[in-house]
Short mmCIF file of C-alpha atoms in Angstrom, two decimals:
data_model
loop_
_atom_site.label_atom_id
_atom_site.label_comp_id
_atom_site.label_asym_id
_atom_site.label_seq_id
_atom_site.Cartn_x
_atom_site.Cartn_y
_atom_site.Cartn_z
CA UNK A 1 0.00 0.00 0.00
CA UNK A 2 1.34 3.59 -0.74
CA UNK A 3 0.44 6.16 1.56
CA UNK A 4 0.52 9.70 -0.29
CA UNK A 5 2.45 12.01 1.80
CA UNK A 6 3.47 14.93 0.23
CA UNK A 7 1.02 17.93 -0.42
CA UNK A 8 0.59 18.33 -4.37
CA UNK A 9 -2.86 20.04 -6.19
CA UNK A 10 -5.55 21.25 -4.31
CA UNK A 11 -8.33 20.38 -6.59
CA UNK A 12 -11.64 20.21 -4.47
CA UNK A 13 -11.58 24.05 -3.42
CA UNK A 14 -12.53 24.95 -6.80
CA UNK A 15 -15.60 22.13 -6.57
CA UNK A 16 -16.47 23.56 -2.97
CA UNK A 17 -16.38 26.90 -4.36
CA UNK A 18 -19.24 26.08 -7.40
CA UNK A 19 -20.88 23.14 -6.05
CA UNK A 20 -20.81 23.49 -2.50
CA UNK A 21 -19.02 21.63 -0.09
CA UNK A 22 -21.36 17.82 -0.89
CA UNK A 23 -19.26 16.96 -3.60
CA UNK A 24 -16.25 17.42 -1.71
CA UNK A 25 -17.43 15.51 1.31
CA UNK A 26 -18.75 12.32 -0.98
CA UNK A 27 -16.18 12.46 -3.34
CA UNK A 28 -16.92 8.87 -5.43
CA UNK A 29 -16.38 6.98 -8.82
CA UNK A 30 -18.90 5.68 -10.46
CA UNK A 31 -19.75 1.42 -9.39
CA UNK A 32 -16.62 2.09 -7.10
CA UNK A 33 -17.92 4.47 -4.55
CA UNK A 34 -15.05 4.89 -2.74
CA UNK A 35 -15.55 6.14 0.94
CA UNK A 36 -14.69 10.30 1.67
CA UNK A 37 -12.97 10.24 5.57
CA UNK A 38 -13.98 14.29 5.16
CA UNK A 39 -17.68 13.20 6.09
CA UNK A 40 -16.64 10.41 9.09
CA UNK A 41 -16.62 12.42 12.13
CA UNK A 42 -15.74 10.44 14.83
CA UNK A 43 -13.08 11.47 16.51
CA UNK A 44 -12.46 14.67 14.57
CA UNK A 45 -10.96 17.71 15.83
CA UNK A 46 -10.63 21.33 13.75
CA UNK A 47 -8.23 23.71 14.75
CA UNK A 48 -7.55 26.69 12.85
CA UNK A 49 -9.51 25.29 10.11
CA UNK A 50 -7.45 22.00 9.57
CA UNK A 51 -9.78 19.18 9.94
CA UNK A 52 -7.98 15.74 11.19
CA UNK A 53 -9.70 12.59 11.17
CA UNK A 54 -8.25 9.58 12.64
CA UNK A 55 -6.38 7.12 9.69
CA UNK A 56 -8.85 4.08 10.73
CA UNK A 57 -11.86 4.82 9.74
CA UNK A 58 -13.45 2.01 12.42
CA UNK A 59 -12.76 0.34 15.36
CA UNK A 60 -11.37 -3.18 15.70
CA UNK A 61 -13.99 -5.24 15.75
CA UNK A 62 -16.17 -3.87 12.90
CA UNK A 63 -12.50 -4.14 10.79
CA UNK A 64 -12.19 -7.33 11.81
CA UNK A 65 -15.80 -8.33 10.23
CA UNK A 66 -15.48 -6.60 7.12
CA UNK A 67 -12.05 -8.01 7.09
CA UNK A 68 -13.18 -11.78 7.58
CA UNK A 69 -16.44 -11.08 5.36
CA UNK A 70 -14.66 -9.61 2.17
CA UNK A 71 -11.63 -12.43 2.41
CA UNK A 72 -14.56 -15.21 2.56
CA UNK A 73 -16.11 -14.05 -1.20
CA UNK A 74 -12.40 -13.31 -2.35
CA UNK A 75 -11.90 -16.87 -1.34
CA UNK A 76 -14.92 -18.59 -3.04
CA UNK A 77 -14.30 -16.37 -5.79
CA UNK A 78 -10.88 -17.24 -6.78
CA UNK A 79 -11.28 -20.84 -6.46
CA UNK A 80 -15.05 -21.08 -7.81
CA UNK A 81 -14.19 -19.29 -10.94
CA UNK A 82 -10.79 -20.36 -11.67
CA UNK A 83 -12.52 -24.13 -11.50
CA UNK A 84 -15.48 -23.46 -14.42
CA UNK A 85 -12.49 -22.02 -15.93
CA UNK A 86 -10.78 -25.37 -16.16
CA UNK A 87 -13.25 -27.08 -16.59
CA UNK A 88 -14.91 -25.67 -19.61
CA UNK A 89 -11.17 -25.10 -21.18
CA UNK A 90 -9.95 -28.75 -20.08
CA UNK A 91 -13.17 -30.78 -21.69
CA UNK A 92 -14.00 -30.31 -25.22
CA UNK A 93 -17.07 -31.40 -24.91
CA UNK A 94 -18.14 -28.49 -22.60
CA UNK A 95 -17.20 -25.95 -24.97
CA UNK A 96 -20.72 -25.10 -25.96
CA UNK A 97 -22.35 -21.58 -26.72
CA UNK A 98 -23.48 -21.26 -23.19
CA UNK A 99 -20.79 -23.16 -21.63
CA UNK A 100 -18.52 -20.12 -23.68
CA UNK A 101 -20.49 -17.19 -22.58
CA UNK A 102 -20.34 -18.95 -18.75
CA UNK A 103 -16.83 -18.60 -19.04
CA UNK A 104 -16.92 -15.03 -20.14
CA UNK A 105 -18.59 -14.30 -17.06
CA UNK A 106 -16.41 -16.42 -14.90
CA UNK A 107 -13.53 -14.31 -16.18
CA UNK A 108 -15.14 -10.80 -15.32
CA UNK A 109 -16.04 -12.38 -11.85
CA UNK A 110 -12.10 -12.79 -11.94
CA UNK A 111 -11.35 -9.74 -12.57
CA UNK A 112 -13.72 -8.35 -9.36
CA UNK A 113 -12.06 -10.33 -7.22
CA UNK A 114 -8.62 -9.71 -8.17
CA UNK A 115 -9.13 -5.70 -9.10
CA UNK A 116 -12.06 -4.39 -6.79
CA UNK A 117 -12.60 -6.61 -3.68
CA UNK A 118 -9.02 -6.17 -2.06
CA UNK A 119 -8.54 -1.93 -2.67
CA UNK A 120 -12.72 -1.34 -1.70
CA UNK A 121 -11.24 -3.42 1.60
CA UNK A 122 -8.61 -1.59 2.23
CA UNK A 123 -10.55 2.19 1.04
CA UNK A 124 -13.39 0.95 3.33
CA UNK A 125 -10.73 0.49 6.41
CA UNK A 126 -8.51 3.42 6.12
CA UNK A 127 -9.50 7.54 6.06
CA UNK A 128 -9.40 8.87 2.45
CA UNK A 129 -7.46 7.05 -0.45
CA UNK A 130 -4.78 5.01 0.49
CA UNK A 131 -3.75 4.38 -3.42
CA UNK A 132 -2.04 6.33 -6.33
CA UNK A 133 -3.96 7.55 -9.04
CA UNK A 134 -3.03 4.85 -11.40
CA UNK A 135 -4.95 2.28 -9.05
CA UNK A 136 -7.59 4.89 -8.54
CA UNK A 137 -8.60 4.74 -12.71
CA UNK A 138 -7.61 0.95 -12.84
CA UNK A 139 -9.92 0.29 -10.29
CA UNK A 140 -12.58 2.12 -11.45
CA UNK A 141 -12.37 1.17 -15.03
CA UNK A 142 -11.36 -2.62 -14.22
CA UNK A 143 -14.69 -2.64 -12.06
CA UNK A 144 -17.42 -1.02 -14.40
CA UNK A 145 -15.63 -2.70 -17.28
CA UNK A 146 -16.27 -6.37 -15.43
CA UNK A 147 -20.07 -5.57 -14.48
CA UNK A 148 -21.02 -4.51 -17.76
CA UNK A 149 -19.51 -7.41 -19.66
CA UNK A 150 -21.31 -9.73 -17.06
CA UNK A 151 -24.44 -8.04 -17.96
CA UNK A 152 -24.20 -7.93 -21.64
CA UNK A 153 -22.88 -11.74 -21.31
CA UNK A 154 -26.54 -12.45 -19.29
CA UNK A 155 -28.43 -10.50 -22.22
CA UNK A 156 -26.50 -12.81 -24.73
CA UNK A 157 -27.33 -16.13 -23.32
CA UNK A 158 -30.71 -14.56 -23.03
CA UNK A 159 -31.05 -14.42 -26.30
CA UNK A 160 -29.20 -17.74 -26.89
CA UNK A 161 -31.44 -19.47 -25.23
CA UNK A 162 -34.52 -18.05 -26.61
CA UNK A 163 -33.65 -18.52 -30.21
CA UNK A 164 -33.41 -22.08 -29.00
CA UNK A 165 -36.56 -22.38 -27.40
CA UNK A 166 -39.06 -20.27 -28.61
CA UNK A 167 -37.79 -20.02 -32.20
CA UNK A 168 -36.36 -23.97 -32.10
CA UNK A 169 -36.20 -23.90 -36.49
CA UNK A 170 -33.98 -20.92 -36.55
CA UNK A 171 -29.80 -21.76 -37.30
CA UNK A 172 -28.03 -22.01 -33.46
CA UNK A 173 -25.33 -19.84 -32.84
CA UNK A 174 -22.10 -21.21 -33.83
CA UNK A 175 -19.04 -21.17 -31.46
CA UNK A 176 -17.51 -18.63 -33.84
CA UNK A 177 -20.50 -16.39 -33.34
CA UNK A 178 -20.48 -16.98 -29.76
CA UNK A 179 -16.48 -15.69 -29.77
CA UNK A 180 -17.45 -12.46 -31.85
CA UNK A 181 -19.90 -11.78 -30.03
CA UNK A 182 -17.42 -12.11 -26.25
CA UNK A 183 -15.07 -9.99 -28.22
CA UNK A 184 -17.49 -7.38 -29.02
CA UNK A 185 -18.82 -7.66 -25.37
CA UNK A 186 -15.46 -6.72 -24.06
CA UNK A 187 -15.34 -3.63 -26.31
CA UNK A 188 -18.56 -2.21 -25.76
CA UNK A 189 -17.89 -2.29 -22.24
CA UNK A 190 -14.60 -0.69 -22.24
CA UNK A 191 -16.13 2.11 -24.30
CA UNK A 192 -19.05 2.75 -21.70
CA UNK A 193 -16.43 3.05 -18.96
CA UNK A 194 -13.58 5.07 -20.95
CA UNK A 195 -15.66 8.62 -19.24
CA UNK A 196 -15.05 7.03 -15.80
CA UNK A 197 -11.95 6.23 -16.37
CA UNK A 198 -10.59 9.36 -18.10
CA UNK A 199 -12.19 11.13 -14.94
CA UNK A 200 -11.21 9.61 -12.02
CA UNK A 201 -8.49 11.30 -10.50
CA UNK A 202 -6.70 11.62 -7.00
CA UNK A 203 -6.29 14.76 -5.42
CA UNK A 204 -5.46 16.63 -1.58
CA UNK A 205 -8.49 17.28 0.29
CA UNK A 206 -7.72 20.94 1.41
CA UNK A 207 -6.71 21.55 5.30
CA UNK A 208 -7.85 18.28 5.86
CA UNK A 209 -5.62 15.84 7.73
CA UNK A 210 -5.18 12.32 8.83
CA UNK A 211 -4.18 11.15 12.53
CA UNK A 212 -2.39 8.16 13.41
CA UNK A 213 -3.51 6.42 16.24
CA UNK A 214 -4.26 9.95 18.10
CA UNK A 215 -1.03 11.31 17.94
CA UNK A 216 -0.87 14.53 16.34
CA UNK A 217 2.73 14.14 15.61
CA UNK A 218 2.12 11.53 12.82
CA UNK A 219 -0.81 13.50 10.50
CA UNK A 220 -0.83 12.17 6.69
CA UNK A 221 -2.84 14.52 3.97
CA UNK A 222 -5.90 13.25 2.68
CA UNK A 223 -6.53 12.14 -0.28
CA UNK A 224 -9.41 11.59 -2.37
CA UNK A 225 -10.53 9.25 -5.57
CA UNK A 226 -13.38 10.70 -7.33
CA UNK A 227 -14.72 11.42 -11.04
CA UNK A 228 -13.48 15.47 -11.77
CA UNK A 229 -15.96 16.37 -14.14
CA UNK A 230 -15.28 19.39 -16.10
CA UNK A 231 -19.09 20.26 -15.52
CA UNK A 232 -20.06 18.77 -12.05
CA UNK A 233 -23.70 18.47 -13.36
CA UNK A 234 -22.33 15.46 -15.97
CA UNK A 235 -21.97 13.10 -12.86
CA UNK A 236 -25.18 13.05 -12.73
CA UNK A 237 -26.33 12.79 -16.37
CA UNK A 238 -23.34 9.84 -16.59
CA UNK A 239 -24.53 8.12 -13.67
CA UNK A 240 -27.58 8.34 -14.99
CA UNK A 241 -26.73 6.52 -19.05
CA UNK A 242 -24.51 3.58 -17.30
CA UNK A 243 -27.63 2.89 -14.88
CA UNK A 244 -29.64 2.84 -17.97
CA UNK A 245 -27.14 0.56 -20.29
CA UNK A 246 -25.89 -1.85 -17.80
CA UNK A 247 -28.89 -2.31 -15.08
CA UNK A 248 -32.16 -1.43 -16.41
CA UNK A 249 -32.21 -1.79 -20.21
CA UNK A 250 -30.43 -5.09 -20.38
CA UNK A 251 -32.12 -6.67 -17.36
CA UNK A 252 -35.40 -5.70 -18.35
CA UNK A 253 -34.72 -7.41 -22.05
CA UNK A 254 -33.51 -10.60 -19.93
CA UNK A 255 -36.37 -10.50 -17.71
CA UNK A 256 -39.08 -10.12 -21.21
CA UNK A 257 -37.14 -13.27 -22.85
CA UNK A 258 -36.62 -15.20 -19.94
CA UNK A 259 -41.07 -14.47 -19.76
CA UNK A 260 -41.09 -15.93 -22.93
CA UNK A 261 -39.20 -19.06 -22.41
CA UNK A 262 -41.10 -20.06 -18.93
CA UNK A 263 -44.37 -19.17 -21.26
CA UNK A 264 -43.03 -21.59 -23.74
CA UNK A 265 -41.83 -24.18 -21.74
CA UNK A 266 -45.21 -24.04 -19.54
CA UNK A 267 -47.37 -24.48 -22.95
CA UNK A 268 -44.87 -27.77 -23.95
CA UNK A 269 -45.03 -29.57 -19.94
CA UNK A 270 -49.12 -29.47 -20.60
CA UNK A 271 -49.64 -30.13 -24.33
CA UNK A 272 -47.75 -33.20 -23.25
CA UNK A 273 -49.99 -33.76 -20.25
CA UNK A 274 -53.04 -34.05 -22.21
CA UNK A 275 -54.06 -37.68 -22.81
CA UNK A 276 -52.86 -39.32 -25.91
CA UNK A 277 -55.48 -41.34 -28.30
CA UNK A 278 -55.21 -44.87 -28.85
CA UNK A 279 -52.49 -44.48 -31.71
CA UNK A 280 -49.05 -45.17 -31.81
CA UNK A 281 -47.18 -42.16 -29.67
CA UNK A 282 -44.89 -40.20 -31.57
CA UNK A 283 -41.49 -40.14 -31.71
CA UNK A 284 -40.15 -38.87 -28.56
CA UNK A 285 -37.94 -36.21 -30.26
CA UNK A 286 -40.71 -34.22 -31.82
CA UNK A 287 -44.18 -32.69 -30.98
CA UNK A 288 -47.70 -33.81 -32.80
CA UNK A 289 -46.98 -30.64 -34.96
CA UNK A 290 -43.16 -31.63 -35.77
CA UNK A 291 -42.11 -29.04 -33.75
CA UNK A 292 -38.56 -30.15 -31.29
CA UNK A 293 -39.47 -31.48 -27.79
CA UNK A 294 -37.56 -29.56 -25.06
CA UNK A 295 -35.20 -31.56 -23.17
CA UNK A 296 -35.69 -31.96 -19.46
CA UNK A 297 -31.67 -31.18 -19.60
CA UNK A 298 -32.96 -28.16 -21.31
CA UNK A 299 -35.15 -26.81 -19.09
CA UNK A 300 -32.93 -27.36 -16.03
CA UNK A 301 -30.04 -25.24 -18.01
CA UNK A 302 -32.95 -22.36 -18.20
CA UNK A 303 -33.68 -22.32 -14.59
CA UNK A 304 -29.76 -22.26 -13.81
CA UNK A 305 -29.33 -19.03 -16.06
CA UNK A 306 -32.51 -17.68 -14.68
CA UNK A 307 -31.09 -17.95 -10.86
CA UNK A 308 -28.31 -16.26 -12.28
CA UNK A 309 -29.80 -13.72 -13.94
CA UNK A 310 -31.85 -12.93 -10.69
CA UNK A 311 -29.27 -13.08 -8.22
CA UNK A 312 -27.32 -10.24 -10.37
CA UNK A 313 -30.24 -8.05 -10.53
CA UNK A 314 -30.78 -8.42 -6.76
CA UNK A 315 -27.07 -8.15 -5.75
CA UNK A 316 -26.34 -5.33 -7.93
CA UNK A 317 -29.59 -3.34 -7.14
CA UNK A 318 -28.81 -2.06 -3.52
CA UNK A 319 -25.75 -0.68 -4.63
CA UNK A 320 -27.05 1.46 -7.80
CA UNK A 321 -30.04 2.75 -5.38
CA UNK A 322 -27.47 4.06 -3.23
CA UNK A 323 -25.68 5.62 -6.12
CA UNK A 324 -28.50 7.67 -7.29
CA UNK A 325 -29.57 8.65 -3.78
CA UNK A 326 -25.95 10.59 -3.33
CA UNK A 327 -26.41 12.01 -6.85
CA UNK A 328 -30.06 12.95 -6.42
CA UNK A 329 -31.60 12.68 -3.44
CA UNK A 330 -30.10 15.92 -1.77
CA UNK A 331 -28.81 14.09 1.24
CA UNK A 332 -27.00 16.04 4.15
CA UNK A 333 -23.78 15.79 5.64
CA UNK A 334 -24.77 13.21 8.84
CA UNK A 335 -26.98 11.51 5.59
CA UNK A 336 -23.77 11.24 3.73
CA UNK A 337 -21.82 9.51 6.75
CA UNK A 338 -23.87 6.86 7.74
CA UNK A 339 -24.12 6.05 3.84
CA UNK A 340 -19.94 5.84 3.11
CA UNK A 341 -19.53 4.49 6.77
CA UNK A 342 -21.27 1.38 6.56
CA UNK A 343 -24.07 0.86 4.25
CA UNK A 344 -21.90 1.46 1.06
CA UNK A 345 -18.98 -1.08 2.81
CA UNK A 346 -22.19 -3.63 2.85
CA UNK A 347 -23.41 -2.80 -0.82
CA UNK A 348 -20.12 -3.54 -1.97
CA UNK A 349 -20.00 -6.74 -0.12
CA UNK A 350 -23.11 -7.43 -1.55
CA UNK A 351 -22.50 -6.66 -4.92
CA UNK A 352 -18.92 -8.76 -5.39
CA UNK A 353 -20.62 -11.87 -3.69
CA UNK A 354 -22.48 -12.06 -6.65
CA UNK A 355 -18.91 -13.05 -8.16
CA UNK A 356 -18.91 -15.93 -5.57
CA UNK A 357 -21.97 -17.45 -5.78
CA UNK A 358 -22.53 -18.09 -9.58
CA UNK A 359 -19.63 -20.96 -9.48
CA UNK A 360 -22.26 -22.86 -6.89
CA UNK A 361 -25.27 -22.03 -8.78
CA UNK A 362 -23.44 -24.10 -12.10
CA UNK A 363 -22.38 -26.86 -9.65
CA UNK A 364 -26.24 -27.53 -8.25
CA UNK A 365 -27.83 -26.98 -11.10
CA UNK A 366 -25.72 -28.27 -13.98
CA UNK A 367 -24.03 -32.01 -13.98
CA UNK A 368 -21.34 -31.61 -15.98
CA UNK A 369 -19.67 -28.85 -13.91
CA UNK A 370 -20.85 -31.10 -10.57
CA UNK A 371 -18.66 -33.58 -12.04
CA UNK A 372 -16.09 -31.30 -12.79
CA UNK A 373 -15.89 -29.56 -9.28
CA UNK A 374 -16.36 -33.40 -7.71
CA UNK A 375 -13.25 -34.69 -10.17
CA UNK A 376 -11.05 -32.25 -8.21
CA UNK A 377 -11.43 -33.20 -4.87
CA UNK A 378 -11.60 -36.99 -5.98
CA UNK A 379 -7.98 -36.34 -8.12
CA UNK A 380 -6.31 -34.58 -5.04
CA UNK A 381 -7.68 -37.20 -2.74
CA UNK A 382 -6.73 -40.56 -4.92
CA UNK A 383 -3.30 -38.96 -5.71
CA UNK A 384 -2.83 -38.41 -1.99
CA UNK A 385 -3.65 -42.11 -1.13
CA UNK A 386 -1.72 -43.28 -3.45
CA UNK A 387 1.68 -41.75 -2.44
CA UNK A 388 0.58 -44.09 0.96
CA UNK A 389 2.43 -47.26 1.78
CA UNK A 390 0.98 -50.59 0.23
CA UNK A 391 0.48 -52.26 3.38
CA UNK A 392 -1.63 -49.18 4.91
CA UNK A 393 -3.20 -48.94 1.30
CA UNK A 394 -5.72 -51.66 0.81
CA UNK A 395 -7.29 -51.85 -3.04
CA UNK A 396 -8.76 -54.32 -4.79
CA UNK A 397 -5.78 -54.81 -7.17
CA UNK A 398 -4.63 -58.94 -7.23
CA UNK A 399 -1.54 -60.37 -7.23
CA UNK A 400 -1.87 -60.88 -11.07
CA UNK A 401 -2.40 -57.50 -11.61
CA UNK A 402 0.39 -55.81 -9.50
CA UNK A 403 3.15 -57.63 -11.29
CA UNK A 404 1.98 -55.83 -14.52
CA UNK A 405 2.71 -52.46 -15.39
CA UNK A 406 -0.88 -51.34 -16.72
CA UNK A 407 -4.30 -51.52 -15.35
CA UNK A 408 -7.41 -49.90 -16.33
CA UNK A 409 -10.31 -47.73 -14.29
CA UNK A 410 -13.47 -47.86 -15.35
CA UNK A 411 -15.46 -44.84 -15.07
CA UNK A 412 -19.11 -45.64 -15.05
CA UNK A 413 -21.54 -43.63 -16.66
CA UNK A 414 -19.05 -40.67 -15.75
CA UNK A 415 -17.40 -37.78 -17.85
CA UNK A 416 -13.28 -37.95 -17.85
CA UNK A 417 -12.37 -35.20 -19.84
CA UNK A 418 -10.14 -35.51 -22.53
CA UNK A 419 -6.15 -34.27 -21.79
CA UNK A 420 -7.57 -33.64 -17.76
CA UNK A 421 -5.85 -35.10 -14.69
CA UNK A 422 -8.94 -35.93 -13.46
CA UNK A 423 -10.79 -39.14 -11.73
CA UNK A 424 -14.33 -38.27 -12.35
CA UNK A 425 -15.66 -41.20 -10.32
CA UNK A 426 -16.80 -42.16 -6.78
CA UNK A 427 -15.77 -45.91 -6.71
CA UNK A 428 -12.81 -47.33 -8.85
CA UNK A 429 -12.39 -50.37 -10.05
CA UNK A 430 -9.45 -51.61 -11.00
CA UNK A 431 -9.53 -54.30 -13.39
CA UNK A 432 -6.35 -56.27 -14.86
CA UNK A 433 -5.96 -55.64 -18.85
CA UNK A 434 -5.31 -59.45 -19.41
CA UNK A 435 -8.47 -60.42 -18.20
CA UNK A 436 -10.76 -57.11 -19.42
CA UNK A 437 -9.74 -56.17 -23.02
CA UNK A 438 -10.15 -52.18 -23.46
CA UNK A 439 -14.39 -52.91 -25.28
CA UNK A 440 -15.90 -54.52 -22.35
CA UNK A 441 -15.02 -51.75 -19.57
CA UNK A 442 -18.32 -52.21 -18.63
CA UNK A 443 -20.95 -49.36 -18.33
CA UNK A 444 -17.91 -47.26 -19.83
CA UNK A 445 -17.75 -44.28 -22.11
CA UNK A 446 -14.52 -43.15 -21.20
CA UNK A 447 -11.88 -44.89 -19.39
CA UNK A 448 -8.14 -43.85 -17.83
CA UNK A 449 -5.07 -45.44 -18.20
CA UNK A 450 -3.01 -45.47 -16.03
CA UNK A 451 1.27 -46.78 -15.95
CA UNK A 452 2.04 -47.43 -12.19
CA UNK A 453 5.05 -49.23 -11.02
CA UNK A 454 4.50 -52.62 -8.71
CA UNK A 455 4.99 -50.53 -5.48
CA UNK A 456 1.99 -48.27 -6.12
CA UNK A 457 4.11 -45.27 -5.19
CA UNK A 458 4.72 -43.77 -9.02
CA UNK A 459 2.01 -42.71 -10.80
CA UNK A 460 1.75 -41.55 -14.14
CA UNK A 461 -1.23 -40.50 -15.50
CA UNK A 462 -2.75 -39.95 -19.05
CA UNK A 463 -6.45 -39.85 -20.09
CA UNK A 464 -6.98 -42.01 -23.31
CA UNK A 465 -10.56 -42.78 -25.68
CA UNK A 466 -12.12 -45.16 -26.06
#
């Protein structure tokens, strides 16, 4: 952390002077709404008009909880998305349209947790802006830039998924399409946040003063990170376009197709309720009218991006109200600090879990990432016993097959992806290649092979197909 600590521009006099002293007290960026020590006034003393505010903005047990509750969704965060990362890049049979844009958003959940949930920590802890002014824009930027490609990635599967459904004749995207259209995802939203970005800016709060632990001897200036507008009324107007592009407009066309589909998939579940005459049924792939029967796989895939879809809108939602209350609801100065003190720390919070949670929502909902998450935990685990001593190691191997230098696991009925180091399987069984030739692995689709050395210490493994 660098802690500014030389005097250099005094920008916000000129602000106080034409827009009163509110901006300067709830200085902000846009989606990053950085807390303004100017407006927390416990413990603050003004002498001779220099205002000094102590550098912790709390005590230590409300630190302590935001400390343990932002490291818990930087946690599941990091290792939730950096898992349907590998596992959509390490299977090629989970690179699918959906499966594609689910990584897209897995990567901008990334880039939260890496970018915003560590500096809105440490700017929610400390008085004023602890950073430089090149973390202040990166921040800013790397933030917007994430939650608009997560929502124009949530409007693209929207409409993914109800090209599939409601219009089943029309062509499927292609994974080509799906690419472009990431691509062009990343650029719009780069473009939207370019203003931000180009605004943001660090600058002294004037005769205003950070204490160390009481002691007046050890006073740092304060700093500030906040969007310098050339006009101050274009915060406003600003604040208002990006909650219009990337909250309301696209989740209100997510929340009309996603109508749709449940209208279409709630006409399909009873036309194929209604009794059947004495004919042959038929064919289970198509409707009486030709038209494609939906999948029960199908319909579980739309209810996972639907609880995805939701839980954005609802985490996302406390945090823009708040953000148009400072701009327009005329709040005072007390107003203002019990906003940046602790309600905006808790919108934050709020806001980035949304990062963590979307990881479990594939894993409950969808089987192939279930499999992946469980083929983890089952590779770490079978590695680990491995590496044990024979004699404390008791398998099902026989004499014949330990004095040869290949044996076989089936997987049954499970998904071993291709090039992966991964076991996808809850029981092994280890069968001897003399006696089980590679086409009767029974109940098999995929198997593992395996070269281990008679001591079952050395393992080497390679996924083959069958």
């Amino acid at each position: 952390m660098e802690v500014w600590s030389s005097k250099e521009e005094k920008g916000l006099t000129e602000l106080e002077d034409s827009t009163g002293t509110m901006i300067a007290l709830n200085s902000s960026s846009h989606l990053l709404l950085y807390y303004d020590a100017a407006n927390h006034t416990n413990y603050t003393t003004t002498t001779n008009n220099i205002t000094y505010f102590p550098y912790y903005q709390h005590s230590l047990p409300v630190a302590a909880s935001f400390i343990l509750a932002y490291l818990f969704i930087f946690l599941l965060c990091m290792v939730g998305n950096v898992l349907v990362c590998l596992i959509v890049l390490g299977n090629r049979r989970m690179r699918t349209v959906t499966n594609l844009f689910i990584l897209n958003l897995a990567v901008s959940d990334l880039l939260v947790g890496i970018f915003c949930i560590p500096t809105t920590l440490v700017d929610n802890l400390i008085t004023g802006w602890p950073f430089t002014n090149t973390v202040c824009k990166l921040s800013g930027l790397v933030q917007g830039m994430s939650v608009a490609a997560s929502v124009f990635t949530l409007v693209a599967i929207a409409v993914d998924r109800f090209r599939c459904i409601v219009y089943p004749f029309q062509p499927k995207l292609t994974l080509l399409v799906a690419k472009a259209t990431i691509a062009m995802i990343w650029v719009l939203a780069v473009v939207i946040m370019c203003p931000s970005a180009a605004a943001l800016t660090v600058e002294e709060v004037a005769d205003h003063y950070m204490v160390y632990s009481q002691n007046y001897n050890m006073t740092y200036p304060l700093y500030s990170c906040y969007e310098n507008f050339a006009d101050p009324k274009m915060r406003k107007v600003y604040t208002t376009v990006l909650f219009a592009h990337i909250y309301l407009v696209p989740l209100t066309l997510i929340t009309v197709m996603y109508g749709r589909i449940g209208v279409k998939l709630y006409t399909s579940v009873v036309s194929s309720r209604e009794p059947q005459d004495a004919a042959p049924p038929p064919p289970p792939a198509r409707h009486e009218g030709g038209r494609p029967q939906i999948s029960q796989k199908k319909i579980k895939v739309i209810k996972m991006l639907i609880v995805v879809a939701l839980l954005f809108m609802l985490s996302w939602l406390p945090l823009w109200t708040l953000m148009l209350l400072t701009d327009y609801g005329g709040l005072g100065e007390e107003q203002l600090e019990l906003l940046t003190g602790y309600i905006f720390p808790f919108a934050h919070w709020l806001a980035f879990s949304n990062s963590s949670v979307n990881p479990i929502i594939y894993g409950y909902f969808n089987e192939n990432f279930k499999r992946g998450f469980q083929a983890v935990c089952q590779t770490n685990s079978f590695i680990l016993r491995s590496l044990q001593p024979l004699k404390k190691r008791p398998g099902p191997v026989s004499t014949k097959c330990l004095n040869r230098k290949l044996v076989i696991i089936s997987a049954e009925n499970r998904d071993i992806p291709l090039g992966a180091h991964w076991l996808n399987q809850r029981c092994f069984n280890v069968i001897c290649q003399r006696v089980v030739p590679w086409n009767q692995c029974r109940n098999s689709s995929t198997s593992a092979v395996y070269h281990i050395s008679t001591s079952v210490v050395n393992i080497e493994i390679r996924i083959k197909q069958t």
